[in-house]
Amino acid sequence: MIRDVPVDTKDAAPFVLPPLPFDENALAPIISARTVQFHYGKHHRAYVDKLNLLVQDRKIREVSLVDLIRRTHGNPGQADVFNNAAQVWNHNFYWQSLAPAGRGSENQNPGGALTQMIEKSFGGLPALKTEMVENAVAQFGSGWVWLLWDGRALRVTKTSNAHVPFIDGNTPLLTVDVWEHAYYLDYQNQREAHVTAVLDELLNWTFAAENLERAKALGGRLAAPIQ
Ligand code: FE2
């Protein structure tokens, strides 16, 4: 499982493509095996391969993926390293944010403390989903929609291209990829339909609850990513 891979070790380079936490057809019919094959096997893999080439070229050593993202953020001369490193991290997190289709209420109900927090922060799960869909539709071009913990409450936000929320001091709980490569084979240009289906049928609420629990256990605003 991806979550068992330490992300802040000092020997993370060369970076690896973590195994998918499920079979490539496990998300069908919401996300087809063909989309997963391209998304994971081509796009995600390409970010890992490109990052390793860049790291080798720049003679970057002894740095974790998270540290590399932090060090290169906002540095125009290292924008290519940042973009590829952040996209590796985002995709590692994305696959864990999804759960195999067909599990019914497990994918539809957050449960426990997370449900209470959703009630408090949004007024309920339907309102949370509406806000996530609105952010997905409003994101101009490529990006990501996030459910995150800001140290006091849950929030929904969107980021452009490769940007990661932990740079801004927030803890991501779940993400949905809204780059076209995430949905175009199955939904063509219908981003809203894709995101709505993912939110209704594929979210890994157990992963979100674990991330929230760990963030709260560490206390307050948590800048470190949970993965
Ligand atoms: Fe993607």
Coordinates of C-alpha atoms and ligand atoms in Angstrom, one line a residue:
M1 CA 0.0 0.0 0.0
I2 CA 1.2 3.5 -0.8
R3 CA 0.5 4.7 2.7
D4 CA 3.1 2.3 4.1
V5 CA 5.9 4.0 2.1
P6 CA 7.7 6.5 4.2
V7 CA 7.7 9.9 2.5
D8 CA 10.2 11.9 4.6
T9 CA 13.2 9.5 4.6
K10 CA 16.5 10.9 3.4
D11 CA 17.1 8.2 0.8
A12 CA 14.0 8.7 -1.3
A13 CA 15.8 9.3 -4.6
P14 CA 15.6 7.8 -7.1
F15 CA 11.9 8.2 -6.6
V16 CA 9.6 5.2 -7.3
L17 CA 6.1 4.8 -8.7
P18 CA 4.2 3.2 -5.8
P19 CA 1.9 0.3 -6.7
L20 CA -1.8 1.0 -7.1
P21 CA -3.7 0.2 -4.0
F22 CA -6.3 -1.7 -6.1
D23 CA -6.6 -3.5 -9.4
E24 CA -6.8 -1.3 -12.5
N25 CA -10.4 -2.3 -13.1
A26 CA -11.5 -1.7 -9.5
L27 CA -12.9 1.8 -10.2
A28 CA -15.1 0.8 -13.1
P29 CA -17.6 1.8 -14.2
I30 CA -17.0 5.2 -12.7
I31 CA -13.4 5.3 -13.9
S32 CA -12.5 2.6 -16.6
A33 CA -9.5 0.3 -16.5
R34 CA -8.3 2.0 -19.7
T35 CA -8.3 5.4 -18.0
V36 CA -6.4 4.0 -15.0
Q37 CA -3.9 2.3 -17.4
F38 CA -3.2 5.7 -19.1
H39 CA -3.4 7.8 -16.0
Y40 CA -1.3 5.6 -13.7
G41 CA 0.8 3.7 -16.2
K42 CA 1.6 6.7 -18.5
H43 CA 1.0 10.0 -16.8
H44 CA 1.9 9.2 -13.2
R45 CA 4.8 7.1 -14.4
A46 CA 6.0 9.9 -16.6
Y47 CA 6.2 12.3 -13.7
V48 CA 8.3 9.9 -11.7
D49 CA 10.6 9.2 -14.7
K50 CA 11.0 12.9 -15.5
L51 CA 11.7 13.7 -11.9
N52 CA 14.4 11.1 -11.6
L53 CA 16.1 12.5 -14.8
L54 CA 15.9 16.1 -13.4
V55 CA 17.3 15.0 -10.0
Q56 CA 20.1 13.2 -11.6
D57 CA 20.9 16.1 -13.9
R58 CA 20.9 18.7 -11.1
K59 CA 22.8 16.3 -8.8
I60 CA 20.2 16.5 -6.1
R61 CA 20.9 13.9 -3.5
E62 CA 19.6 12.8 -0.1
V63 CA 16.2 14.5 -0.2
S64 CA 12.7 13.3 0.3
L65 CA 9.9 14.0 -2.1
V66 CA 8.2 16.4 0.4
D67 CA 11.4 18.3 1.1
L68 CA 12.1 18.5 -2.6
I69 CA 8.7 20.0 -3.2
R70 CA 9.2 22.6 -0.4
R71 CA 12.7 23.5 -1.5
T72 CA 11.8 24.1 -5.1
H73 CA 8.4 25.8 -4.6
G74 CA 8.5 29.4 -5.9
N75 CA 11.9 29.0 -7.5
P76 CA 11.6 29.8 -11.2
G77 CA 14.9 28.0 -11.9
Q78 CA 13.6 24.8 -10.4
A79 CA 10.0 25.0 -11.7
D80 CA 10.4 21.8 -13.7
V81 CA 11.6 19.9 -10.6
F82 CA 8.8 21.3 -8.5
N83 CA 6.1 20.5 -11.1
N84 CA 7.2 16.9 -11.5
A85 CA 7.8 16.3 -7.8
A86 CA 4.5 17.8 -6.8
Q87 CA 2.6 15.8 -9.5
V88 CA 4.2 12.6 -8.2
W89 CA 3.1 13.5 -4.6
N90 CA -0.4 14.5 -5.8
H91 CA -0.9 11.3 -7.8
N92 CA 0.4 9.2 -4.9
F93 CA -2.2 10.9 -2.7
Y94 CA -5.0 10.7 -5.4
W95 CA -4.9 6.9 -5.8
Q96 CA -5.3 6.5 -2.0
S97 CA -8.2 9.0 -2.1
L98 CA -10.2 6.5 -4.2
A99 CA -11.7 3.2 -3.1
P100 CA -12.9 0.3 -5.3
A101 CA -16.4 0.8 -6.7
G102 CA -19.3 -1.3 -5.4
R103 CA -18.6 -1.1 -1.7
G104 CA -21.9 0.8 -1.2
S105 CA -22.2 2.7 2.1
E106 CA -18.4 2.5 2.7
N107 CA -17.8 4.8 -0.2
Q108 CA -20.9 6.9 0.5
N109 CA -20.8 7.7 4.2
P110 CA -17.8 9.1 6.0
G111 CA -18.9 7.9 9.4
G112 CA -17.7 8.7 12.9
A113 CA -15.8 11.8 13.9
L114 CA -15.4 12.8 10.2
T115 CA -19.2 13.0 9.8
Q116 CA -19.5 15.3 12.8
M117 CA -16.7 17.5 11.4
I118 CA -18.4 17.6 8.0
E119 CA -21.7 18.6 9.7
K120 CA -19.9 21.4 11.6
S121 CA -17.9 22.7 8.7
F122 CA -20.3 22.4 5.8
G123 CA -23.7 21.6 7.3
G124 CA -23.7 18.1 5.9
L125 CA -22.2 15.8 3.2
P126 CA -24.4 17.1 0.3
A127 CA -23.2 20.6 0.9
L128 CA -19.6 19.4 1.0
K129 CA -20.1 17.5 -2.3
T130 CA -21.7 20.6 -3.9
E131 CA -18.7 22.7 -2.9
M132 CA -16.3 20.2 -4.3
V133 CA -18.1 20.0 -7.6
E134 CA -18.3 23.8 -7.8
N135 CA -14.6 24.1 -7.2
A136 CA -13.9 21.4 -9.9
V137 CA -16.0 23.2 -12.4
A138 CA -14.5 26.6 -11.5
Q139 CA -10.9 25.4 -11.8
F140 CA -9.7 27.0 -15.1
G141 CA -7.6 24.4 -16.9
S142 CA -5.7 21.7 -15.1
G143 CA -5.7 21.2 -11.3
W144 CA -7.0 19.5 -8.2
V145 CA -9.9 19.7 -5.8
W146 CA -9.1 19.1 -2.1
L147 CA -10.9 18.3 1.1
L148 CA -8.4 19.6 3.7
W149 CA -8.0 20.4 7.4
D150 CA -6.8 23.9 8.2
G151 CA -6.1 23.2 11.9
R152 CA -9.6 24.3 13.0
A153 CA -12.1 23.1 10.4
L154 CA -12.5 21.2 7.2
R155 CA -12.3 23.3 4.0
V156 CA -12.6 22.7 0.3
T157 CA -10.1 24.3 -2.1
K158 CA -8.8 24.0 -5.6
T159 CA -5.3 24.2 -6.8
S160 CA -3.9 24.8 -10.3
N161 CA -1.6 22.5 -12.2
A162 CA 0.8 20.8 -9.7
H163 CA 0.3 23.0 -6.6
V164 CA 0.0 21.1 -3.3
P165 CA -2.0 22.4 -0.3
F166 CA 0.5 21.5 2.3
I167 CA 2.7 24.3 0.9
D168 CA 0.1 26.6 2.3
G169 CA 0.1 24.9 5.7
N170 CA -3.0 22.8 5.3
T171 CA -3.4 19.1 5.7
P172 CA -5.0 17.3 2.7
L173 CA -7.6 14.6 3.5
L174 CA -8.8 13.7 0.0
T175 CA -8.2 14.9 -3.5
V176 CA -9.9 14.6 -6.9
D177 CA -7.8 15.1 -10.0
V178 CA -9.4 17.4 -12.5
W179 CA -6.8 17.3 -15.2
E180 CA -8.4 16.2 -18.4
H181 CA -6.3 13.0 -18.5
A182 CA -8.3 11.9 -15.4
Y183 CA -11.6 11.7 -17.2
Y184 CA -11.4 12.4 -20.9
L185 CA -11.5 8.8 -22.2
D186 CA -14.6 8.1 -20.1
Y187 CA -16.4 11.4 -19.9
Q188 CA -14.9 13.5 -22.7
N189 CA -15.4 17.1 -21.7
Q190 CA -17.9 16.4 -18.9
R191 CA -15.8 17.3 -15.9
E192 CA -18.8 17.9 -13.6
A193 CA -20.3 14.5 -14.4
H194 CA -17.0 12.8 -13.7
V195 CA -16.4 14.6 -10.4
T196 CA -20.0 14.0 -9.2
A197 CA -19.7 10.3 -9.9
V198 CA -16.4 10.1 -8.1
L199 CA -17.7 11.9 -5.1
D200 CA -20.8 9.7 -5.0
E201 CA -19.2 6.3 -5.5
L202 CA -15.4 6.2 -5.1
L203 CA -14.2 8.3 -2.2
N204 CA -12.0 6.5 0.3
W205 CA -13.5 7.9 3.5
T206 CA -11.4 5.6 5.6
F207 CA -8.2 7.3 4.2
A208 CA -9.7 10.8 4.9
A209 CA -10.6 9.8 8.5
E210 CA -7.1 8.4 9.1
N211 CA -5.6 11.6 7.8
L212 CA -7.8 13.8 10.0
E213 CA -7.1 11.7 13.0
R214 CA -3.4 11.9 12.6
A215 CA -3.5 15.6 11.9
K216 CA -5.5 16.2 15.1
A217 CA -3.2 14.0 17.1
L218 CA -0.3 16.2 16.1
G219 CA -2.3 19.2 17.1
G220 CA -3.3 22.5 15.5
R221 CA -2.3 23.6 12.1
L222 CA -0.3 20.9 10.4
A223 CA 1.9 21.8 7.5
A224 CA 3.4 18.3 7.0
P225 CA 1.6 16.2 4.5
I226 CA 0.0 12.9 5.5
Q227 CA 0.5 10.2 3.0
Ligands
FE2_1 FE -3.5 13.1 -13.1

